[in-house]
């Protein structure tokens, strides 16, 4: 009984709370339109009428309305307020005669110091939207002051100060005088880099800095340095900061203006304030900050420098990861990862990866040896063991590889590699074992925004691999592969995804080419509507033996349904074949759903294969990122 009573009381309280929110004061405005009227509505919409008696409520409505109109230059409006008869009132009917707008009569903006010759400062002043003779608006004035203050810190003017900062408004004269003077002082240069807490050779960390001591300071370069240090994965925490000290001067106290008005607005940059209590006011002669700066400039000027402090904490030396997934191609899958982000003071790293699914199991490892630019230049040594039993393919494979990697400024990655593979396989009922050695080269680039579910991105890769019996390889071939994928958004709710993949093998004896290098299509990431790797040439017994060429493409249009749920419609086409161009391509089409989960999109598709004699529908399900 007691629990029921408490539950009913809680529900009643909730309903009352909802009812109270529904009775918020609403403003009905006559005589004022445009942005100023919208601003009045905004100022009044948060007014809680229940907290005031009627007389005080009317006064609060008047005060907020005048404040909202002042920022658009209306300083002497006539306002009549009438509240409805309910308690508390639901509506405030405002009849407003805005009167004349205050006009900018004087606009005086000055830049002093090195900033006077710095383009971003000049552009900020030159693009200020107000001019003498324009109606006064507070927002552009505030934005410009904030922009100048932020630029001063971003571009290394650490001694900056506003020597004049006034908005004088004379409502009786319908005029405003705006004065702003920024003395930036000298621009600082980057100083020495001091590194603490590192376990990696310092010289290697210093090479990651995008600046040199003596170059003009830029806050963006400091942030980029921190980003690069984080991308190495050598550290659990990274802090990169300029060494600020007491050299920054205090700004002048706000000047005393005339009796006519002083306008205070929100949004100013955080500035040091001079105390104004009587006990803090010094007696006797005083020297202004401007005079002190002028005296300081009598000595020979040297460009000041700002040292950069870097504080690092090592990443855990052993990191472990377990992943569980599912896809209709391979069924349930399990992954174990062991990562050593650094194993010595030069930043070498080692990682091992174990992958288990029903058709395929594999163990691989990578030893990474960074060079002068750890993020762009590396040696890479890999090993891999794989067992595969799928359809008409059964193979055991062992591979080792040595590679050299370069990343260019345009984000293209070039990789030169030499690979040795031993593969014992049965493909299409034909058993063989081969030992092949072959070099290769690849170029790739991946660009994306929000890797979890990209709203924009593209990926390209092209590779060439060559093997010859002249150096003892059991197979001779030239293998070429290329693929591209594009993601683009149209508005906020329409997403376009397309991909194209192709490949070719030129060889005199295709039977010696192992299954890991042959081409197969069909499945979740290839041609939906068909089974995993079932689209490929078959032998006389009807068993899949793989193709010498491959072509596959897809076009998909996605539409947001609600929140993180999207619908999809797609068409896939492709095949693996032996001739240089197929007589026909296998095509599938269907509909699907996407849910953006914390670990990436969950994809569910139903596809119809147009070139399948059984004419059956096929379900595809997968989890994981698209790139």
Coordinates of C-alpha atoms in Angstrom, one line a residue:
X1 CA 0.0 0.0 0.0
X2 CA 2.7 2.5 1.0
X3 CA 4.7 1.8 -2.2
X4 CA 1.6 2.4 -4.3
X5 CA 0.9 5.8 -2.6
X6 CA 4.5 6.9 -3.1
X7 CA 4.4 5.9 -6.7
X8 CA 1.2 7.9 -7.3
X9 CA 2.6 10.9 -5.5
X10 CA 5.8 10.7 -7.7
X11 CA 3.7 10.5 -10.8
X12 CA 1.6 13.5 -9.7
X13 CA 4.7 15.5 -9.0
X14 CA 6.1 14.7 -12.4
X15 CA 2.8 15.8 -14.1
X16 CA 2.9 19.0 -12.1
X17 CA 6.4 19.6 -13.2
X18 CA 5.5 19.1 -16.8
X19 CA 2.5 21.3 -16.5
X20 CA 4.6 24.1 -15.0
X21 CA 7.0 23.9 -17.9
X22 CA 4.1 24.2 -20.3
X23 CA 3.0 27.5 -18.6
X24 CA 6.2 29.3 -19.4
X25 CA 5.7 33.0 -20.2
X26 CA 5.3 33.7 -23.9
X27 CA 5.9 37.2 -25.4
X28 CA 3.5 38.6 -28.0
X29 CA 5.2 41.6 -29.7
X30 CA 3.6 44.4 -31.7
X31 CA 5.6 47.3 -33.3
X32 CA 9.0 45.5 -33.5
X33 CA 10.1 43.0 -36.1
X34 CA 13.3 41.3 -37.3
X35 CA 16.3 40.3 -35.3
X36 CA 15.6 42.7 -32.5
X37 CA 12.1 41.2 -31.9
X38 CA 13.6 37.7 -32.0
X39 CA 16.2 38.7 -29.4
X40 CA 13.4 40.1 -27.1
X41 CA 11.7 36.7 -27.4
X42 CA 14.9 34.9 -26.5
X43 CA 15.5 37.1 -23.4
X44 CA 12.0 36.5 -22.2
X45 CA 11.6 32.8 -22.9
X46 CA 13.6 31.8 -19.8
X47 CA 11.6 34.0 -17.5
X48 CA 9.9 32.1 -14.7
X49 CA 6.7 34.0 -14.1
X50 CA 5.9 32.0 -11.0
X51 CA 8.9 33.6 -9.1
X52 CA 7.5 37.1 -9.2
X53 CA 4.4 38.9 -8.2
X54 CA 2.6 40.8 -11.0
X55 CA 4.2 44.2 -10.4
X56 CA 7.7 42.8 -10.2
X57 CA 7.1 40.5 -13.2
X58 CA 6.1 43.5 -15.3
X59 CA 9.3 45.3 -14.2
X60 CA 11.4 42.3 -15.1
X61 CA 9.8 42.1 -18.5
X62 CA 10.6 45.7 -19.1
X63 CA 14.2 45.4 -18.0
X64 CA 14.9 42.4 -20.2
X65 CA 13.2 43.9 -23.2
X66 CA 15.3 47.1 -23.0
X67 CA 18.4 45.0 -22.6
X68 CA 17.6 42.8 -25.6
X69 CA 16.9 45.9 -27.8
X70 CA 20.0 47.8 -26.7
X71 CA 22.3 45.4 -28.4
X72 CA 20.7 46.4 -31.7
X73 CA 21.1 50.1 -31.0
X74 CA 17.6 50.9 -29.6
X75 CA 18.3 52.8 -26.4
X76 CA 15.1 54.8 -25.9
X77 CA 12.2 52.6 -26.8
X78 CA 8.6 53.1 -25.4
X79 CA 7.3 49.8 -24.1
X80 CA 3.8 49.0 -22.8
X81 CA 3.4 45.7 -21.0
X82 CA 0.1 43.9 -20.4
X83 CA 0.0 40.6 -18.7
X84 CA -3.0 38.2 -19.0
X85 CA -5.3 37.7 -16.0
X86 CA -4.2 34.2 -15.1
X87 CA -2.0 33.4 -12.1
X88 CA 0.8 33.0 -12.9
X89 CA 0.5 34.9 -16.3
X90 CA 1.1 32.9 -19.4
X91 CA 1.4 35.7 -21.9
X92 CA 3.0 39.2 -21.9
X93 CA 1.6 41.4 -24.7
X94 CA 4.3 44.0 -25.6
X95 CA 3.5 47.1 -27.6
X96 CA 6.8 48.6 -28.6
X97 CA 7.7 51.9 -30.2
X98 CA 11.5 51.3 -30.8
X99 CA 12.3 54.9 -31.4
X100 CA 15.4 55.9 -33.3
X101 CA 18.5 53.7 -33.5
X102 CA 21.8 54.9 -32.2
X103 CA 24.2 55.7 -35.1
X104 CA 28.0 55.1 -35.1
X105 CA 29.4 58.6 -35.2
X106 CA 33.1 57.9 -34.5
X107 CA 34.9 54.6 -35.3
X108 CA 38.5 54.6 -34.2
X109 CA 40.4 51.3 -34.4
X110 CA 44.2 51.3 -34.1
X111 CA 46.8 48.6 -34.2
X112 CA 50.2 49.3 -32.7
X113 CA 53.3 47.1 -32.3
X114 CA 54.2 44.2 -34.7
X115 CA 50.5 43.3 -35.2
X116 CA 50.1 46.4 -37.3
X117 CA 52.1 44.6 -40.0
X118 CA 50.5 41.2 -39.4
X119 CA 48.0 40.2 -42.1
X120 CA 45.4 38.4 -39.9
X121 CA 45.1 41.5 -37.6
X122 CA 44.8 43.8 -40.6
X123 CA 42.1 41.5 -42.2
X124 CA 40.1 41.5 -38.9
X125 CA 40.0 45.3 -38.8
X126 CA 39.4 45.7 -42.5
X127 CA 36.5 43.3 -42.5
X128 CA 34.8 44.9 -39.5
X129 CA 31.2 45.2 -40.8
X130 CA 30.3 48.5 -39.1
X131 CA 31.2 51.9 -40.5
X132 CA 30.6 55.5 -39.4
X133 CA 26.9 56.2 -40.2
X134 CA 25.7 52.7 -39.6
X135 CA 23.3 51.7 -36.8
X136 CA 25.0 50.4 -33.8
X137 CA 25.2 46.6 -33.1
X138 CA 27.1 45.2 -30.2
X139 CA 27.7 41.7 -31.5
X140 CA 30.2 42.6 -34.3
X141 CA 32.1 44.9 -31.9
X142 CA 32.4 42.1 -29.4
X143 CA 33.4 39.6 -32.0
X144 CA 36.2 41.8 -33.3
X145 CA 37.6 42.4 -29.8
X146 CA 37.6 38.7 -29.1
X147 CA 39.2 38.0 -32.4
X148 CA 42.0 40.4 -31.8
X149 CA 42.6 39.1 -28.3
X150 CA 42.6 35.5 -29.6
X151 CA 44.9 36.3 -32.4
X152 CA 47.4 37.9 -30.0
X153 CA 47.7 34.7 -28.1
X154 CA 47.6 32.4 -31.1
X155 CA 50.3 34.3 -33.0
X156 CA 52.7 34.9 -30.1
X157 CA 52.0 38.4 -28.9
X158 CA 52.2 37.6 -25.3
X159 CA 52.7 41.3 -24.1
X160 CA 49.5 42.4 -25.8
X161 CA 47.1 44.9 -24.2
X162 CA 44.1 47.0 -25.1
X163 CA 45.3 50.5 -24.4
X164 CA 41.9 51.9 -25.3
X165 CA 38.6 50.1 -25.2
X166 CA 35.5 52.2 -25.1
X167 CA 32.0 52.2 -26.4
X168 CA 30.4 55.6 -25.6
X169 CA 26.7 55.8 -26.2
X170 CA 24.8 59.1 -26.1
X171 CA 21.1 58.2 -26.4
X172 CA 20.0 61.8 -26.3
X173 CA 22.2 62.5 -29.3
X174 CA 21.4 59.1 -31.0
X175 CA 25.1 58.6 -31.5
X176 CA 27.9 56.2 -30.4
X177 CA 31.6 56.5 -30.3
X178 CA 33.7 53.4 -30.6
X179 CA 37.4 53.4 -29.7
X180 CA 39.7 50.4 -29.7
X181 CA 43.5 50.4 -29.6
X182 CA 45.5 47.2 -29.4
X183 CA 49.2 47.4 -28.6
X184 CA 50.6 44.0 -29.4
X185 CA 54.2 44.6 -28.5
X186 CA 56.7 42.3 -30.2
X187 CA 55.9 39.0 -31.6
X188 CA 57.6 36.1 -29.8
X189 CA 59.6 33.4 -31.6
X190 CA 59.8 29.8 -30.7
X191 CA 62.4 29.2 -28.1
X192 CA 64.2 26.0 -27.0
X193 CA 62.2 22.8 -26.4
X194 CA 62.5 21.3 -22.9
X195 CA 61.4 17.6 -22.7
X196 CA 60.7 15.8 -19.5
X197 CA 59.5 12.3 -18.8
X198 CA 60.6 10.8 -22.1
X199 CA 61.9 7.3 -22.5
X200 CA 62.7 7.7 -26.3
X201 CA 65.8 9.3 -27.7
X202 CA 65.3 13.1 -27.4
X203 CA 66.6 13.8 -30.9
X204 CA 63.9 11.6 -32.4
X205 CA 61.2 13.6 -30.5
X206 CA 62.6 16.9 -31.5
X207 CA 62.4 16.0 -35.2
X208 CA 58.6 15.7 -34.8
X209 CA 58.3 19.4 -34.0
X210 CA 56.8 21.3 -37.0
X211 CA 58.8 24.4 -36.0
X212 CA 62.4 25.4 -35.4
X213 CA 63.7 27.7 -32.6
X214 CA 63.7 31.3 -33.9
X215 CA 60.6 30.9 -36.1
X216 CA 57.6 33.1 -35.3
X217 CA 55.3 31.6 -32.7
X218 CA 52.1 30.0 -33.8
X219 CA 49.8 28.2 -31.3
X220 CA 48.6 25.8 -34.1
X221 CA 52.2 24.5 -34.5
X222 CA 52.3 23.7 -30.7
X223 CA 49.0 21.8 -31.1
X224 CA 50.4 19.9 -34.1
X225 CA 53.5 19.0 -32.2
X226 CA 51.3 17.5 -29.4
X227 CA 49.3 15.6 -32.0
X228 CA 52.4 14.1 -33.7
X229 CA 53.8 13.0 -30.3
X230 CA 50.4 11.3 -29.6
X231 CA 50.3 9.6 -33.0
X232 CA 53.6 7.7 -32.2
X233 CA 51.7 5.7 -29.5
X234 CA 54.8 5.9 -27.4
X235 CA 53.1 7.9 -24.6
X236 CA 50.1 7.5 -22.3
X237 CA 49.9 11.3 -21.9
X238 CA 51.3 14.3 -23.8
X239 CA 51.5 17.9 -22.7
X240 CA 53.0 20.6 -25.0
X241 CA 52.7 24.2 -23.6
X242 CA 54.4 27.5 -24.0
X243 CA 56.3 28.6 -20.9
X244 CA 54.1 31.6 -19.9
X245 CA 55.4 33.7 -17.0
X246 CA 54.9 37.1 -15.5
X247 CA 56.0 39.1 -18.5
X248 CA 52.5 39.8 -19.6
X249 CA 51.6 43.4 -18.6
X250 CA 48.3 44.3 -17.0
X251 CA 45.8 46.1 -19.1
X252 CA 44.8 49.6 -18.3
X253 CA 41.9 50.1 -16.0
X254 CA 38.7 50.8 -17.9
X255 CA 38.7 54.6 -18.5
X256 CA 36.1 56.8 -16.7
X257 CA 33.5 57.8 -19.3
X258 CA 31.0 60.6 -19.3
X259 CA 27.7 60.5 -17.4
X260 CA 25.8 59.8 -20.6
X261 CA 26.3 56.0 -20.7
X262 CA 28.8 53.2 -20.4
X263 CA 27.9 49.9 -22.2
X264 CA 29.1 46.7 -20.7
X265 CA 28.7 43.6 -23.0
X266 CA 29.5 39.9 -22.5
X267 CA 32.0 37.9 -24.5
X268 CA 35.2 40.0 -23.9
X269 CA 38.5 38.1 -23.9
X270 CA 39.7 37.3 -20.4
X271 CA 41.8 40.2 -19.4
X272 CA 43.6 41.0 -16.1
X273 CA 41.7 43.6 -14.2
X274 CA 43.2 46.4 -12.1
X275 CA 41.6 46.6 -8.6
X276 CA 39.2 49.4 -8.1
X277 CA 38.6 49.5 -4.4
X278 CA 39.7 52.6 -2.5
X279 CA 42.4 50.7 -0.7
X280 CA 44.0 49.6 -4.0
X281 CA 44.2 53.1 -5.5
X282 CA 47.7 54.5 -5.2
X283 CA 48.2 58.1 -4.1
X284 CA 50.7 60.5 -5.7
X285 CA 52.0 60.6 -9.3
X286 CA 51.4 57.6 -11.4
X287 CA 52.9 56.4 -14.7
X288 CA 50.6 54.8 -17.2
X289 CA 51.3 51.4 -18.8
X290 CA 51.6 53.1 -22.2
X291 CA 54.4 55.3 -20.8
X292 CA 56.2 52.4 -19.3
X293 CA 56.0 50.6 -22.7
X294 CA 57.4 53.6 -24.5
X295 CA 60.3 53.9 -22.0
X296 CA 61.1 50.2 -22.5
X297 CA 61.3 50.6 -26.2
X298 CA 64.2 53.1 -25.8
X299 CA 66.6 50.2 -25.5
X300 CA 67.7 48.1 -28.4
X301 CA 64.9 45.6 -29.3
X302 CA 65.6 41.9 -29.5
X303 CA 62.9 39.5 -30.6
X304 CA 61.7 37.7 -27.4
X305 CA 61.4 33.9 -27.5
X306 CA 58.9 31.6 -25.9
X307 CA 60.4 28.2 -24.7
X308 CA 58.2 25.2 -25.2
X309 CA 57.8 22.7 -22.3
X310 CA 57.0 19.1 -23.3
X311 CA 55.9 16.7 -20.5
X312 CA 55.5 13.0 -21.4
X313 CA 54.4 9.8 -19.7
X314 CA 55.4 6.4 -21.2
X315 CA 52.7 4.2 -22.6
X316 CA 52.2 0.8 -21.1
X317 CA 54.8 -1.5 -22.6
X318 CA 52.4 -4.4 -23.1
X319 CA 48.9 -3.8 -24.3
X320 CA 46.3 -6.5 -24.9
X321 CA 43.1 -6.4 -26.9
X322 CA 40.2 -8.8 -27.5
X323 CA 37.7 -8.4 -30.3
X324 CA 34.5 -10.3 -31.1
X325 CA 32.6 -9.9 -34.3
X326 CA 30.3 -11.6 -36.8
X327 CA 29.8 -11.5 -40.5
X328 CA 27.8 -13.8 -42.8
X329 CA 31.0 -14.3 -44.9
X330 CA 33.0 -16.0 -42.1
X331 CA 30.5 -16.4 -39.2
X332 CA 31.6 -15.6 -35.7
X333 CA 35.1 -14.3 -35.4
X334 CA 37.5 -13.8 -32.6
X335 CA 40.6 -11.6 -32.4
X336 CA 43.4 -11.4 -29.9
X337 CA 46.0 -8.6 -30.1
X338 CA 49.3 -8.1 -28.2
X339 CA 50.9 -4.7 -28.8
X340 CA 54.2 -3.4 -27.6
X341 CA 54.2 0.3 -28.7
X342 CA 57.9 0.7 -27.7
X343 CA 60.5 -1.9 -27.0
X344 CA 63.6 0.2 -26.9
X345 CA 64.7 3.9 -26.6
X346 CA 64.5 4.3 -30.4
X347 CA 60.8 3.7 -30.5
X348 CA 60.7 0.4 -32.2
X349 CA 57.4 -1.5 -31.8
X350 CA 56.1 -5.0 -32.1
X351 CA 52.6 -6.3 -32.4
X352 CA 51.0 -9.8 -32.8
X353 CA 47.6 -10.6 -34.0
X354 CA 45.6 -13.9 -33.7
X355 CA 42.5 -14.2 -35.8
X356 CA 40.0 -17.1 -35.6
X357 CA 36.9 -17.8 -37.6
X358 CA 35.3 -20.9 -39.0
X359 CA 36.9 -20.8 -42.6
X360 CA 40.1 -19.1 -41.6
X361 CA 42.7 -18.9 -38.8
X362 CA 45.8 -16.8 -38.8
X363 CA 48.7 -15.5 -36.7
X364 CA 50.6 -12.4 -37.8
X365 CA 53.2 -10.0 -36.4
X366 CA 54.8 -6.7 -37.4
X367 CA 58.1 -5.2 -36.2
X368 CA 58.2 -1.5 -36.9
X369 CA 61.5 0.4 -37.1
X370 CA 60.8 4.2 -37.4
X371 CA 63.5 6.4 -39.1
X372 CA 64.2 10.1 -38.9
X373 CA 60.6 11.1 -39.3
X374 CA 58.9 8.4 -37.2
X375 CA 55.4 9.0 -38.5
X376 CA 56.3 9.0 -42.2
X377 CA 59.5 6.9 -42.7
X378 CA 59.7 3.4 -41.4
X379 CA 61.1 -0.1 -42.0
X380 CA 58.6 -2.8 -41.5
X381 CA 59.2 -6.5 -41.0
X382 CA 56.2 -8.9 -40.9
X383 CA 55.5 -12.6 -40.5
X384 CA 52.2 -14.5 -41.0
X385 CA 50.8 -18.0 -40.6
X386 CA 47.4 -18.8 -42.1
X387 CA 45.1 -21.8 -42.5
X388 CA 42.1 -21.5 -44.8
X389 CA 39.3 -24.0 -45.5
X390 CA 36.5 -22.4 -47.5
X391 CA 34.4 -23.7 -50.4
X392 CA 36.9 -25.5 -52.7
X393 CA 40.0 -23.8 -51.2
X394 CA 42.2 -25.5 -48.6
X395 CA 45.6 -24.0 -47.9
X396 CA 48.4 -23.6 -45.3
X397 CA 50.5 -20.5 -45.8
X398 CA 53.6 -19.0 -44.2
X399 CA 54.9 -15.6 -45.2
X400 CA 57.7 -13.2 -44.2
X401 CA 58.1 -9.7 -45.6
X402 CA 60.5 -6.7 -45.3
X403 CA 59.3 -3.3 -46.4
X404 CA 60.3 0.3 -46.6
X405 CA 57.5 2.9 -46.1
X406 CA 57.3 6.6 -47.0
X407 CA 54.4 9.0 -46.4
X408 CA 54.4 12.1 -48.5
X409 CA 53.0 15.6 -47.7
X410 CA 49.9 14.9 -49.9
X411 CA 49.2 11.8 -47.6
X412 CA 50.0 9.2 -50.3
X413 CA 52.0 6.3 -48.8
X414 CA 54.6 4.5 -50.9
X415 CA 55.7 1.0 -49.8
X416 CA 58.5 -1.1 -51.4
X417 CA 58.6 -4.7 -50.1
X418 CA 60.1 -8.1 -50.7
X419 CA 58.0 -11.1 -49.7
X420 CA 58.7 -14.8 -49.4
X421 CA 55.7 -17.2 -49.2
X422 CA 55.4 -20.9 -48.8
X423 CA 51.9 -22.3 -49.5
X424 CA 50.7 -25.8 -49.4
X425 CA 47.2 -25.8 -51.0
X426 CA 44.4 -27.7 -52.7
X427 CA 42.3 -25.5 -55.0
X428 CA 39.5 -27.0 -57.0
X429 CA 40.7 -30.5 -56.3
X430 CA 44.3 -29.8 -57.6
X431 CA 47.0 -30.1 -54.9
X432 CA 50.3 -28.2 -55.1
X433 CA 52.9 -26.6 -52.9
X434 CA 55.0 -23.6 -53.9
X435 CA 57.8 -21.5 -52.6
X436 CA 57.8 -18.0 -54.1
X437 CA 59.9 -14.9 -53.7
X438 CA 58.7 -11.6 -55.1
X439 CA 59.2 -7.9 -54.7
X440 CA 56.4 -5.4 -55.0
X441 CA 55.5 -1.7 -54.7
X442 CA 52.2 -0.1 -53.6
X443 CA 50.8 3.4 -53.3
X444 CA 47.8 4.1 -51.1
X445 CA 46.0 7.0 -49.4
X446 CA 43.1 7.1 -47.0
X447 CA 41.3 10.3 -46.0
X448 CA 38.3 10.3 -43.7
X449 CA 36.3 12.5 -41.3
X450 CA 35.0 10.6 -38.2
X451 CA 36.4 7.1 -38.9
X452 CA 33.5 5.5 -36.9
X453 CA 31.0 6.5 -39.6
X454 CA 32.6 8.8 -42.1
X455 CA 30.6 11.7 -43.4
X456 CA 33.4 12.3 -46.0
X457 CA 36.2 10.0 -47.0
X458 CA 38.0 8.2 -49.8
X459 CA 40.5 5.4 -50.1
X460 CA 42.7 4.4 -53.0
X461 CA 45.3 1.7 -53.4
X462 CA 47.3 0.4 -56.4
X463 CA 50.0 -2.3 -56.2
X464 CA 52.3 -4.3 -58.5
X465 CA 54.0 -7.6 -57.5
X466 CA 56.4 -9.6 -59.6
X467 CA 57.9 -13.1 -59.3
X468 CA 60.3 -14.9 -61.6
X469 CA 61.7 -18.4 -61.8
X470 CA 65.1 -16.9 -62.6
X471 CA 65.8 -16.3 -59.0
X472 CA 64.4 -19.6 -57.7
X473 CA 60.7 -18.8 -57.3
X474 CA 58.4 -21.7 -58.1
X475 CA 56.0 -19.4 -60.0
X476 CA 56.5 -16.5 -62.4
X477 CA 53.9 -13.8 -62.6
X478 CA 53.1 -10.1 -62.7
X479 CA 50.1 -9.2 -60.5
X480 CA 48.4 -5.8 -60.5
X481 CA 45.6 -4.7 -58.2
X482 CA 43.8 -1.5 -57.6
X483 CA 40.7 -0.4 -55.6
X484 CA 39.0 2.8 -54.7
X485 CA 36.1 3.8 -52.4
X486 CA 34.4 7.1 -51.9
X487 CA 31.9 8.4 -49.3
X488 CA 30.2 11.7 -49.7
X489 CA 27.3 13.4 -47.9
X490 CA 24.5 15.5 -49.5
X491 CA 23.0 17.6 -46.8
X492 CA 22.7 16.1 -43.3
X493 CA 20.6 13.0 -44.2
X494 CA 21.8 11.6 -47.5
X495 CA 25.0 9.6 -47.8
X496 CA 26.5 8.2 -51.0
X497 CA 29.0 5.3 -51.0
X498 CA 30.7 3.8 -54.1
X499 CA 33.6 1.5 -54.6
X500 CA 35.5 -0.2 -57.5
X501 CA 38.1 -2.9 -57.4
X502 CA 40.1 -4.6 -60.2
X503 CA 43.0 -6.9 -60.6
X504 CA 45.0 -9.0 -63.1
X505 CA 47.6 -11.7 -63.2
X506 CA 49.9 -12.3 -66.2
X507 CA 51.5 -15.7 -66.0
X508 CA 52.5 -18.7 -68.1
X509 CA 51.4 -21.3 -65.5
X510 CA 48.4 -20.3 -63.5
X511 CA 48.4 -23.6 -61.6
X512 CA 51.5 -22.5 -59.7
X513 CA 49.9 -19.3 -58.5
X514 CA 48.7 -19.9 -54.9
X515 CA 45.1 -19.2 -53.8
X516 CA 46.2 -16.3 -51.7
X517 CA 47.1 -14.4 -55.0
X518 CA 44.2 -15.6 -57.2
X519 CA 41.0 -13.6 -57.5
X520 CA 37.5 -14.5 -56.0
X521 CA 34.4 -12.3 -55.7
X522 CA 31.1 -12.5 -53.8
X523 CA 30.2 -11.7 -50.2
X524 CA 29.6 -8.9 -47.8
X525 CA 32.4 -6.6 -49.1
X526 CA 32.2 -7.6 -52.7
X527 CA 29.1 -8.6 -54.6
X528 CA 26.2 -9.0 -52.2
X529 CA 23.5 -11.6 -53.0
X530 CA 26.2 -14.3 -53.6
X531 CA 28.1 -16.5 -51.2
X532 CA 31.6 -15.6 -50.0
X533 CA 34.1 -16.0 -52.8
X534 CA 31.8 -18.1 -54.9
X535 CA 32.1 -16.0 -58.0
X536 CA 35.2 -17.3 -59.9
X537 CA 36.0 -19.6 -62.8
X538 CA 35.4 -23.3 -62.2
X539 CA 37.2 -26.4 -63.6
X540 CA 35.5 -29.3 -65.5
X541 CA 34.3 -30.8 -62.2
X542 CA 32.5 -27.6 -61.3
X543 CA 35.0 -26.8 -58.5
X544 CA 36.1 -23.2 -57.9
X545 CA 39.7 -22.6 -59.0
X546 CA 40.0 -18.8 -58.9
X547 CA 40.5 -16.2 -61.6
X548 CA 43.3 -14.4 -63.3
X549 CA 41.3 -11.1 -63.6
X550 CA 38.8 -9.5 -61.3
X551 CA 36.3 -6.5 -61.6
X552 CA 33.8 -5.6 -58.9
X553 CA 31.9 -2.4 -58.2
X554 CA 29.1 -1.1 -56.0
X555 CA 26.8 2.0 -55.7
X556 CA 24.9 2.6 -52.5
X557 CA 22.6 5.4 -51.4
X558 CA 21.8 5.8 -47.6
X559 CA 19.1 7.9 -46.0
X560 CA 18.9 8.8 -42.3
X561 CA 15.7 7.4 -40.8
X562 CA 16.1 8.8 -37.3
X563 CA 19.1 9.5 -35.1
X564 CA 21.8 6.8 -35.7
X565 CA 19.6 4.7 -37.9
X566 CA 20.0 4.8 -41.7
X567 CA 18.3 2.9 -44.5
X568 CA 20.2 1.8 -47.6
X569 CA 19.6 0.8 -51.2
X570 CA 22.4 -0.7 -53.3
X571 CA 23.5 -2.4 -56.5
X572 CA 26.7 -4.5 -56.7
X573 CA 28.2 -6.1 -59.8
X574 CA 31.4 -8.0 -60.5
X575 CA 33.2 -11.3 -61.2
X576 CA 36.5 -13.1 -61.3
X577 CA 37.4 -14.4 -64.8
X578 CA 40.3 -15.6 -67.0
X579 CA 39.9 -13.5 -70.1
X580 CA 40.8 -9.8 -70.1
X581 CA 37.1 -8.8 -70.1
X582 CA 34.2 -10.9 -68.9
X583 CA 31.3 -11.8 -71.2
X584 CA 28.9 -11.0 -68.3
X585 CA 29.1 -9.7 -64.8
X586 CA 27.1 -11.0 -61.8
X587 CA 24.8 -8.4 -60.3
X588 CA 23.0 -8.2 -57.0
X589 CA 20.8 -5.5 -55.5
X590 CA 18.8 -5.0 -52.3
X591 CA 17.9 -2.9 -49.3
X592 CA 19.6 -2.6 -45.9
X593 CA 19.7 -0.9 -42.6
X594 CA 22.6 0.8 -40.8
X595 CA 23.0 1.4 -37.1
X596 CA 25.9 3.6 -35.9
X597 CA 27.1 1.8 -32.8
X598 CA 30.0 2.9 -30.5
X599 CA 32.3 0.4 -32.3
X600 CA 31.3 1.3 -35.8
X601 CA 28.3 0.7 -38.2
X602 CA 26.3 -2.4 -37.9
X603 CA 25.2 -3.4 -41.4
X604 CA 22.2 -5.6 -42.3
X605 CA 21.4 -6.2 -45.9
X606 CA 19.0 -8.3 -47.9
X607 CA 20.2 -8.8 -51.5
X608 CA 18.7 -10.5 -54.6
X609 CA 21.2 -12.1 -57.1
X610 CA 20.0 -11.5 -60.6
X611 CA 22.4 -14.1 -62.1
X612 CA 21.8 -17.0 -59.8
X613 CA 19.8 -19.9 -61.2
X614 CA 18.2 -20.5 -57.7
X615 CA 17.1 -16.9 -57.7
X616 CA 17.3 -16.8 -53.9
X617 CA 17.5 -13.9 -51.6
X618 CA 20.6 -13.7 -49.4
X619 CA 21.1 -11.9 -46.0
X620 CA 24.3 -10.1 -45.2
X621 CA 25.3 -9.0 -41.7
X622 CA 28.6 -7.4 -40.6
X623 CA 30.0 -5.1 -37.9
X624 CA 32.9 -2.8 -38.2
X625 CA 34.3 0.4 -39.8
X626 CA 34.0 0.9 -43.6
X627 CA 37.7 2.0 -44.1

